[in-house]
Amino acid sequence: FSLNLAADCNAVLKALQPIFQEQGMTETVHNWEDHGYLVTYIKKNGSFANLRIHPHGLVLVDLQSYNDDMKGREEVDQLLNKVEERMKELIHVNIKRVKRLPAILRGGVIDRYWPTADGRLVEYDIDEVVYDEDSPFQNIKILHSKQFGNILILSGDVNLAESDLAYTQAIMGSGKEDYTGKEVLILGGGDGGILYEIVKLKPKMVTMQTSNIDQMVIDGCKKHMRKTCGDVLDNLKGDCYQVLIEDCIPVLKRYAKEGRMFDYVINDLTAVPISTSPEEDSTWEFLRLILDLSMKVLKQDGKYFTQ
């Protein structure tokens, strides 16, 4: 509850106490005078609630329940409804905003929560663990989502879902590029999505340099992500493509030294790339190094695409 004015902490506490007491919950009150109240309520079945009343006008209620059945969820909703009703009866005109967040389910057999590269938390409708293996380099998961299909996750970093064709098309230039007869270098792309789409466009040669140096990623994707990669990962060489499972930094340096040039360089490295070399001190240094090396193998009129 976000209030328009400062909260009368004692009045809020007295108004809400009976709701928790009716549930048979044991109360412990911490009073910090100028800093408001922290009140904990514990139930015999292991459920507990924290009530935090800030004097500047913020009232927080966190409720954790051990019950995962429908009855347990209904009890939680009923208790929170009563808290909301009591708060509106007490200080209706002073309430600026009421925000109720959905429950986070912890300890489930299938993990539904995955952080983004920029620190946000996303809940997916994951209902099945399709593939879960540890390679010498990373953990590889492929999870099934009712909405997105199979999703590739590398060491906790969500990479690509079967429904992400729009991402693949965007990083290729959104259909505005002519790849016919062109030399293309893909950095990363171990899921095979970009390779599969570019091969359809009749390039001269596509070299996919998988940054993850991990055959197990390719093995998992060619079996469980076929809506993304088609059949291009069944063989590491085709009529107009080759897949190199090596550290991309030495390969880029070798290409630069040999003078090998490309019409397109597509950087599809993961957010937290794997490297076998200690020469980069941070993720930013790694990205700078990749960009610098990419420019050295890109033709003067070539194009560089990245996330």
PDB file of N, CA and C in Angstrom, residues 209-290:
ATOM      1  N   GLN A 209      31.069 -19.947 -36.482  1.00  0.00           N
ATOM      2  CA  GLN A 209      32.104 -20.135 -35.472  1.00  0.00           C
ATOM      3  C   GLN A 209      31.433 -20.143 -34.106  1.00  0.00           C
ATOM      4  N   THR A 210      31.126 -21.323 -33.580  1.00  0.00           N
ATOM      5  CA  THR A 210      30.390 -21.385 -32.323  1.00  0.00           C
ATOM      6  C   THR A 210      31.268 -20.924 -31.184  1.00  0.00           C
ATOM      7  N   SER A 211      30.837 -19.878 -30.511  1.00  0.00           N
ATOM      8  CA  SER A 211      31.636 -19.306 -29.420  1.00  0.00           C
ATOM      9  C   SER A 211      31.692 -20.216 -28.220  1.00  0.00           C
ATOM     10  N   ASN A 212      30.695 -21.127 -28.106  1.00  0.00           N
ATOM     11  CA  ASN A 212      30.608 -21.904 -26.872  1.00  0.00           C
ATOM     12  C   ASN A 212      31.526 -23.108 -26.857  1.00  0.00           C
ATOM     13  N   ILE A 213      32.273 -23.353 -27.967  1.00  0.00           N
ATOM     14  CA  ILE A 213      33.211 -24.471 -28.066  1.00  0.00           C
ATOM     15  C   ILE A 213      32.632 -25.733 -27.438  1.00  0.00           C
ATOM     16  N   ASP A 214      31.371 -25.961 -27.680  1.00  0.00           N
ATOM     17  CA  ASP A 214      30.680 -26.996 -26.923  1.00  0.00           C
ATOM     18  C   ASP A 214      29.813 -27.839 -27.859  1.00  0.00           C
ATOM     19  N   GLN A 215      30.304 -29.010 -28.177  1.00  0.00           N
ATOM     20  CA  GLN A 215      29.567 -29.919 -29.047  1.00  0.00           C
ATOM     21  C   GLN A 215      28.227 -30.309 -28.448  1.00  0.00           C
ATOM     22  N   MET A 216      28.148 -30.344 -27.097  1.00  0.00           N
ATOM     23  CA  MET A 216      26.915 -30.768 -26.455  1.00  0.00           C
ATOM     24  C   MET A 216      25.754 -29.808 -26.714  1.00  0.00           C
ATOM     25  N   VAL A 217      26.057 -28.521 -26.920  1.00  0.00           N
ATOM     26  CA  VAL A 217      25.005 -27.562 -27.255  1.00  0.00           C
ATOM     27  C   VAL A 217      24.408 -27.924 -28.609  1.00  0.00           C
ATOM     28  N   ILE A 218      25.272 -28.181 -29.568  1.00  0.00           N
ATOM     29  CA  ILE A 218      24.810 -28.554 -30.903  1.00  0.00           C
ATOM     30  C   ILE A 218      24.034 -29.864 -30.862  1.00  0.00           C
ATOM     31  N   ASP A 219      24.545 -30.829 -30.100  1.00  0.00           N
ATOM     32  CA  ASP A 219      23.859 -32.120 -30.004  1.00  0.00           C
ATOM     33  C   ASP A 219      22.459 -31.963 -29.410  1.00  0.00           C
ATOM     34  N   GLY A 220      22.348 -31.138 -28.359  1.00  0.00           N
ATOM     35  CA  GLY A 220      21.053 -30.920 -27.733  1.00  0.00           C
ATOM     36  C   GLY A 220      20.085 -30.207 -28.659  1.00  0.00           C
ATOM     37  N   CYS A 221      20.595 -29.195 -29.388  1.00  0.00           N
ATOM     38  CA  CYS A 221      19.719 -28.405 -30.260  1.00  0.00           C
ATOM     39  C   CYS A 221      19.254 -29.197 -31.476  1.00  0.00           C
ATOM     40  N   LYS A 222      20.145 -29.983 -32.064  1.00  0.00           N
ATOM     41  CA  LYS A 222      19.740 -30.699 -33.273  1.00  0.00           C
ATOM     42  C   LYS A 222      18.707 -31.780 -32.972  1.00  0.00           C
ATOM     43  N   LYS A 223      18.614 -32.156 -31.693  1.00  0.00           N
ATOM     44  CA  LYS A 223      17.609 -33.141 -31.300  1.00  0.00           C
ATOM     45  C   LYS A 223      16.327 -32.489 -30.795  1.00  0.00           C
ATOM     46  N   HIS A 224      16.454 -31.403 -30.028  1.00  0.00           N
ATOM     47  CA  HIS A 224      15.302 -30.839 -29.330  1.00  0.00           C
ATOM     48  C   HIS A 224      14.890 -29.440 -29.803  1.00  0.00           C
ATOM     49  N   MET A 225      15.656 -28.823 -30.730  1.00  0.00           N
ATOM     50  CA  MET A 225      15.312 -27.473 -31.222  1.00  0.00           C
ATOM     51  C   MET A 225      15.190 -27.485 -32.752  1.00  0.00           C
ATOM     52  N   ARG A 226      14.622 -28.518 -33.298  1.00  0.00           N
ATOM     53  CA  ARG A 226      14.599 -28.667 -34.757  1.00  0.00           C
ATOM     54  C   ARG A 226      13.685 -27.653 -35.441  1.00  0.00           C
ATOM     55  N   LYS A 227      12.726 -27.099 -34.726  1.00  0.00           N
ATOM     56  CA  LYS A 227      11.921 -26.035 -35.307  1.00  0.00           C
ATOM     57  C   LYS A 227      12.769 -24.795 -35.559  1.00  0.00           C
ATOM     58  N   THR A 228      13.881 -24.692 -34.831  1.00  0.00           N
ATOM     59  CA  THR A 228      14.792 -23.566 -34.987  1.00  0.00           C
ATOM     60  C   THR A 228      15.881 -23.855 -36.008  1.00  0.00           C
ATOM     61  N   CYS A 229      16.513 -25.016 -35.897  1.00  0.00           N
ATOM     62  CA  CYS A 229      17.713 -25.301 -36.689  1.00  0.00           C
ATOM     63  C   CYS A 229      17.465 -26.201 -37.890  1.00  0.00           C
ATOM     64  N   GLY A 230      16.272 -26.776 -37.996  1.00  0.00           N
ATOM     65  CA  GLY A 230      16.031 -27.687 -39.110  1.00  0.00           C
ATOM     66  C   GLY A 230      17.013 -28.844 -39.084  1.00  0.00           C
ATOM     67  N   ASP A 231      17.656 -29.099 -40.234  1.00  0.00           N
ATOM     68  CA  ASP A 231      18.605 -30.213 -40.311  1.00  0.00           C
ATOM     69  C   ASP A 231      20.052 -29.754 -40.478  1.00  0.00           C
ATOM     70  N   VAL A 232      20.318 -28.439 -40.336  1.00  0.00           N
ATOM     71  CA  VAL A 232      21.669 -27.944 -40.644  1.00  0.00           C
ATOM     72  C   VAL A 232      22.722 -28.391 -39.634  1.00  0.00           C
ATOM     73  N   LEU A 233      22.295 -28.786 -38.431  1.00  0.00           N
ATOM     74  CA  LEU A 233      23.268 -29.231 -37.432  1.00  0.00           C
ATOM     75  C   LEU A 233      23.484 -30.739 -37.477  1.00  0.00           C
ATOM     76  N   ASP A 234      22.769 -31.430 -38.366  1.00  0.00           N
ATOM     77  CA  ASP A 234      22.963 -32.875 -38.472  1.00  0.00           C
ATOM     78  C   ASP A 234      24.375 -33.195 -38.961  1.00  0.00           C
ATOM     79  N   ASN A 235      24.916 -32.299 -39.797  1.00  0.00           N
ATOM     80  CA  ASN A 235      26.293 -32.419 -40.279  1.00  0.00           C
ATOM     81  C   ASN A 235      26.989 -31.077 -40.096  1.00  0.00           C
ATOM     82  N   LEU A 236      28.258 -31.110 -39.748  1.00  0.00           N
ATOM     83  CA  LEU A 236      28.994 -29.868 -39.517  1.00  0.00           C
ATOM     84  C   LEU A 236      29.455 -29.215 -40.818  1.00  0.00           C
ATOM     85  N   LYS A 237      29.269 -29.903 -41.958  1.00  0.00           N
ATOM     86  CA  LYS A 237      29.605 -29.327 -43.257  1.00  0.00           C
ATOM     87  C   LYS A 237      28.474 -29.612 -44.228  1.00  0.00           C
ATOM     88  N   GLY A 238      28.154 -28.603 -45.040  1.00  0.00           N
ATOM     89  CA  GLY A 238      27.152 -28.749 -46.079  1.00  0.00           C
ATOM     90  C   GLY A 238      27.663 -28.145 -47.365  1.00  0.00           C
ATOM     91  N   ASP A 239      26.816 -28.062 -48.374  1.00  0.00           N
ATOM     92  CA  ASP A 239      27.235 -27.528 -49.667  1.00  0.00           C
ATOM     93  C   ASP A 239      27.695 -26.078 -49.572  1.00  0.00           C
ATOM     94  N   CYS A 240      27.092 -25.312 -48.667  1.00  0.00           N
ATOM     95  CA  CYS A 240      27.447 -23.889 -48.595  1.00  0.00           C
ATOM     96  C   CYS A 240      27.675 -23.428 -47.158  1.00  0.00           C
ATOM     97  N   TYR A 241      28.004 -24.351 -46.258  1.00  0.00           N
ATOM     98  CA  TYR A 241      28.264 -23.935 -44.882  1.00  0.00           C
ATOM     99  C   TYR A 241      29.209 -24.903 -44.183  1.00  0.00           C
ATOM    100  N   GLN A 242      29.853 -24.393 -43.151  1.00  0.00           N
ATOM    101  CA  GLN A 242      30.672 -25.212 -42.269  1.00  0.00           C
ATOM    102  C   GLN A 242      30.522 -24.700 -40.844  1.00  0.00           C
ATOM    103  N   VAL A 243      30.543 -25.616 -39.875  1.00  0.00           N
ATOM    104  CA  VAL A 243      30.431 -25.267 -38.468  1.00  0.00           C
ATOM    105  C   VAL A 243      31.738 -25.619 -37.782  1.00  0.00           C
ATOM    106  N   LEU A 244      32.370 -24.614 -37.158  1.00  0.00           N
ATOM    107  CA  LEU A 244      33.633 -24.816 -36.449  1.00  0.00           C
ATOM    108  C   LEU A 244      33.375 -24.759 -34.951  1.00  0.00           C
ATOM    109  N   ILE A 245      33.710 -25.819 -34.263  1.00  0.00           N
ATOM    110  CA  ILE A 245      33.524 -25.853 -32.810  1.00  0.00           C
ATOM    111  C   ILE A 245      34.879 -25.568 -32.172  1.00  0.00           C
ATOM    112  N   GLU A 246      35.228 -24.304 -32.172  1.00  0.00           N
ATOM    113  CA  GLU A 246      36.505 -23.845 -31.632  1.00  0.00           C
ATOM    114  C   GLU A 246      36.283 -22.507 -30.925  1.00  0.00           C
ATOM    115  N   ASP A 247      37.264 -22.111 -30.122  1.00  0.00           N
ATOM    116  CA  ASP A 247      37.225 -20.793 -29.504  1.00  0.00           C
ATOM    117  C   ASP A 247      37.295 -19.750 -30.618  1.00  0.00           C
ATOM    118  N   CYS A 248      36.349 -18.815 -30.619  1.00  0.00           N
ATOM    119  CA  CYS A 248      36.256 -17.885 -31.744  1.00  0.00           C
ATOM    120  C   CYS A 248      37.413 -16.890 -31.799  1.00  0.00           C
ATOM    121  N   ILE A 249      38.046 -16.573 -30.676  1.00  0.00           N
ATOM    122  CA  ILE A 249      39.108 -15.560 -30.680  1.00  0.00           C
ATOM    123  C   ILE A 249      40.310 -16.007 -31.510  1.00  0.00           C
ATOM    124  N   PRO A 250      40.887 -17.197 -31.277  1.00  0.00           N
ATOM    125  CA  PRO A 250      42.011 -17.625 -32.123  1.00  0.00           C
ATOM    126  C   PRO A 250      41.624 -17.747 -33.600  1.00  0.00           C
ATOM    127  N   VAL A 251      40.390 -18.181 -33.871  1.00  0.00           N
ATOM    128  CA  VAL A 251      39.966 -18.314 -35.263  1.00  0.00           C
ATOM    129  C   VAL A 251      39.889 -16.946 -35.937  1.00  0.00           C
ATOM    130  N   LEU A 252      39.312 -15.953 -35.255  1.00  0.00           N
ATOM    131  CA  LEU A 252      39.248 -14.602 -35.820  1.00  0.00           C
ATOM    132  C   LEU A 252      40.645 -14.033 -36.050  1.00  0.00           C
ATOM    133  N   LYS A 253      41.541 -14.272 -35.128  1.00  0.00           N
ATOM    134  CA  LYS A 253      42.920 -13.786 -35.295  1.00  0.00           C
ATOM    135  C   LYS A 253      43.581 -14.461 -36.490  1.00  0.00           C
ATOM    136  N   ARG A 254      43.307 -15.738 -36.667  1.00  0.00           N
ATOM    137  CA  ARG A 254      43.890 -16.463 -37.801  1.00  0.00           C
ATOM    138  C   ARG A 254      43.337 -15.933 -39.113  1.00  0.00           C
ATOM    139  N   TYR A 255      42.030 -15.696 -39.164  1.00  0.00           N
ATOM    140  CA  TYR A 255      41.425 -15.149 -40.380  1.00  0.00           C
ATOM    141  C   TYR A 255      42.010 -13.779 -40.704  1.00  0.00           C
ATOM    142  N   ALA A 256      42.188 -12.943 -39.689  1.00  0.00           N
ATOM    143  CA  ALA A 256      42.742 -11.606 -39.905  1.00  0.00           C
ATOM    144  C   ALA A 256      44.164 -11.689 -40.445  1.00  0.00           C
ATOM    145  N   LYS A 257      44.931 -12.618 -39.896  1.00  0.00           N
ATOM    146  CA  LYS A 257      46.321 -12.788 -40.341  1.00  0.00           C
ATOM    147  C   LYS A 257      46.374 -13.308 -41.768  1.00  0.00           C
ATOM    148  N   GLU A 258      45.445 -14.193 -42.112  1.00  0.00           N
ATOM    149  CA  GLU A 258      45.414 -14.764 -43.458  1.00  0.00           C
ATOM    150  C   GLU A 258      44.799 -13.813 -44.480  1.00  0.00           C
ATOM    151  N   GLY A 259      44.152 -12.759 -43.992  1.00  0.00           N
ATOM    152  CA  GLY A 259      43.501 -11.817 -44.896  1.00  0.00           C
ATOM    153  C   GLY A 259      42.154 -12.289 -45.402  1.00  0.00           C
ATOM    154  N   ARG A 260      41.554 -13.223 -44.711  1.00  0.00           N
ATOM    155  CA  ARG A 260      40.246 -13.716 -45.134  1.00  0.00           C
ATOM    156  C   ARG A 260      39.172 -12.685 -44.782  1.00  0.00           C
ATOM    157  N   MET A 261      38.304 -12.383 -45.723  1.00  0.00           N
ATOM    158  CA  MET A 261      37.326 -11.320 -45.535  1.00  0.00           C
ATOM    159  C   MET A 261      35.915 -11.848 -45.791  1.00  0.00           C
ATOM    160  N   PHE A 262      34.946 -11.196 -45.134  1.00  0.00           N
ATOM    161  CA  PHE A 262      33.554 -11.617 -45.223  1.00  0.00           C
ATOM    162  C   PHE A 262      32.662 -10.436 -45.611  1.00  0.00           C
ATOM    163  N   ASP A 263      31.582 -10.767 -46.334  1.00  0.00           N
ATOM    164  CA  ASP A 263      30.590  -9.742 -46.673  1.00  0.00           C
ATOM    165  C   ASP A 263      29.722  -9.384 -45.474  1.00  0.00           C
ATOM    166  N   TYR A 264      29.469 -10.381 -44.621  1.00  0.00           N
ATOM    167  CA  TYR A 264      28.654 -10.173 -43.429  1.00  0.00           C
ATOM    168  C   TYR A 264      29.308 -10.866 -42.238  1.00  0.00           C
ATOM    169  N   VAL A 265      29.330 -10.168 -41.112  1.00  0.00           N
ATOM    170  CA  VAL A 265      29.679 -10.780 -39.828  1.00  0.00           C
ATOM    171  C   VAL A 265      28.477 -10.597 -38.917  1.00  0.00           C
ATOM    172  N   ILE A 266      27.939 -11.705 -38.427  1.00  0.00           N
ATOM    173  CA  ILE A 266      26.772 -11.658 -37.540  1.00  0.00           C
ATOM    174  C   ILE A 266      27.197 -12.145 -36.166  1.00  0.00           C
ATOM    175  N   ASN A 267      27.167 -11.242 -35.195  1.00  0.00           N
ATOM    176  CA  ASN A 267      27.597 -11.558 -33.831  1.00  0.00           C
ATOM    177  C   ASN A 267      26.385 -11.988 -33.016  1.00  0.00           C
ATOM    178  N   ASP A 268      26.285 -13.287 -32.783  1.00  0.00           N
ATOM    179  CA  ASP A 268      25.184 -13.842 -31.990  1.00  0.00           C
ATOM    180  C   ASP A 268      25.736 -14.547 -30.752  1.00  0.00           C
ATOM    181  N   LEU A 269      26.779 -13.960 -30.181  1.00  0.00           N
ATOM    182  CA  LEU A 269      27.362 -14.518 -28.963  1.00  0.00           C
ATOM    183  C   LEU A 269      26.375 -14.445 -27.816  1.00  0.00           C
ATOM    184  N   THR A 270      26.485 -15.368 -26.884  1.00  0.00           N
ATOM    185  CA  THR A 270      25.621 -15.332 -25.706  1.00  0.00           C
ATOM    186  C   THR A 270      25.982 -14.126 -24.838  1.00  0.00           C
ATOM    187  N   ALA A 271      25.071 -13.770 -23.933  1.00  0.00           N
ATOM    188  CA  ALA A 271      25.292 -12.598 -23.072  1.00  0.00           C
ATOM    189  C   ALA A 271      26.514 -12.784 -22.179  1.00  0.00           C
ATOM    190  N   VAL A 272      26.779 -14.027 -21.790  1.00  0.00           N
ATOM    191  CA  VAL A 272      27.955 -14.323 -20.966  1.00  0.00           C
ATOM    192  C   VAL A 272      28.775 -15.360 -21.720  1.00  0.00           C
ATOM    193  N   PRO A 273      29.620 -14.913 -22.673  1.00  0.00           N
ATOM    194  CA  PRO A 273      30.319 -15.861 -23.533  1.00  0.00           C
ATOM    195  C   PRO A 273      31.342 -16.696 -22.767  1.00  0.00           C
ATOM    196  N   ILE A 274      31.550 -17.897 -23.278  1.00  0.00           N
ATOM    197  CA  ILE A 274      32.609 -18.759 -22.763  1.00  0.00           C
ATOM    198  C   ILE A 274      33.889 -18.438 -23.521  1.00  0.00           C
ATOM    199  N   SER A 275      35.015 -18.436 -22.829  1.00  0.00           N
ATOM    200  CA  SER A 275      36.301 -18.243 -23.482  1.00  0.00           C
ATOM    201  C   SER A 275      37.322 -19.149 -22.820  1.00  0.00           C
ATOM    202  N   THR A 276      38.210 -19.673 -23.625  1.00  0.00           N
ATOM    203  CA  THR A 276      39.283 -20.491 -23.070  1.00  0.00           C
ATOM    204  C   THR A 276      40.526 -19.654 -22.814  1.00  0.00           C
ATOM    205  N   SER A 277      40.465 -18.379 -23.130  1.00  0.00           N
ATOM    206  CA  SER A 277      41.633 -17.516 -22.990  1.00  0.00           C
ATOM    207  C   SER A 277      41.435 -16.507 -21.868  1.00  0.00           C
ATOM    208  N   PRO A 278      42.483 -16.287 -21.056  1.00  0.00           N
ATOM    209  CA  PRO A 278      42.359 -15.315 -19.967  1.00  0.00           C
ATOM    210  C   PRO A 278      42.657 -13.885 -20.392  1.00  0.00           C
ATOM    211  N   GLU A 279      42.805 -13.633 -21.702  1.00  0.00           N
ATOM    212  CA  GLU A 279      43.269 -12.315 -22.122  1.00  0.00           C
ATOM    213  C   GLU A 279      42.231 -11.219 -21.928  1.00  0.00           C
ATOM    214  N   GLU A 280      40.968 -11.572 -21.806  1.00  0.00           N
ATOM    215  CA  GLU A 280      39.963 -10.548 -21.550  1.00  0.00           C
ATOM    216  C   GLU A 280      39.660 -10.506 -20.059  1.00  0.00           C
ATOM    217  N   ASP A 281      39.684  -9.299 -19.493  1.00  0.00           N
ATOM    218  CA  ASP A 281      39.520  -9.124 -18.057  1.00  0.00           C
ATOM    219  C   ASP A 281      38.060  -9.002 -17.639  1.00  0.00           C
ATOM    220  N   SER A 282      37.171  -8.740 -18.579  1.00  0.00           N
ATOM    221  CA  SER A 282      35.776  -8.549 -18.236  1.00  0.00           C
ATOM    222  C   SER A 282      34.930  -8.821 -19.465  1.00  0.00           C
ATOM    223  N   THR A 283      33.621  -8.866 -19.276  1.00  0.00           N
ATOM    224  CA  THR A 283      32.721  -9.063 -20.407  1.00  0.00           C
ATOM    225  C   THR A 283      32.887  -7.944 -21.427  1.00  0.00           C
ATOM    226  N   TRP A 284      33.040  -6.691 -20.937  1.00  0.00           N
ATOM    227  CA  TRP A 284      33.188  -5.567 -21.862  1.00  0.00           C
ATOM    228  C   TRP A 284      34.475  -5.684 -22.662  1.00  0.00           C
ATOM    229  N   GLU A 285      35.560  -6.117 -22.008  1.00  0.00           N
ATOM    230  CA  GLU A 285      36.816  -6.298 -22.733  1.00  0.00           C
ATOM    231  C   GLU A 285      36.667  -7.385 -23.785  1.00  0.00           C
ATOM    232  N   PHE A 286      35.925  -8.436 -23.430  1.00  0.00           N
ATOM    233  CA  PHE A 286      35.677  -9.509 -24.393  1.00  0.00           C
ATOM    234  C   PHE A 286      34.919  -8.976 -25.600  1.00  0.00           C
ATOM    235  N   LEU A 287      33.864  -8.184 -25.359  1.00  0.00           N
ATOM    236  CA  LEU A 287      33.065  -7.657 -26.456  1.00  0.00           C
ATOM    237  C   LEU A 287      33.867  -6.684 -27.327  1.00  0.00           C
ATOM    238  N   ARG A 288      34.725  -5.892 -26.684  1.00  0.00           N
ATOM    239  CA  ARG A 288      35.585  -4.983 -27.458  1.00  0.00           C
ATOM    240  C   ARG A 288      36.531  -5.774 -28.359  1.00  0.00           C
ATOM    241  N   LEU A 289      37.081  -6.843 -27.798  1.00  0.00           N
ATOM    242  CA  LEU A 289      38.007  -7.673 -28.556  1.00  0.00           C
ATOM    243  C   LEU A 289      37.312  -8.314 -29.753  1.00  0.00           C
ATOM    244  N   ILE A 290      36.106  -8.838 -29.529  1.00  0.00           N
ATOM    245  CA  ILE A 290      35.351  -9.453 -30.617  1.00  0.00           C
ATOM    246  C   ILE A 290      35.036  -8.428 -31.707  1.00  0.00           C
TER     247      ILE A 290
END
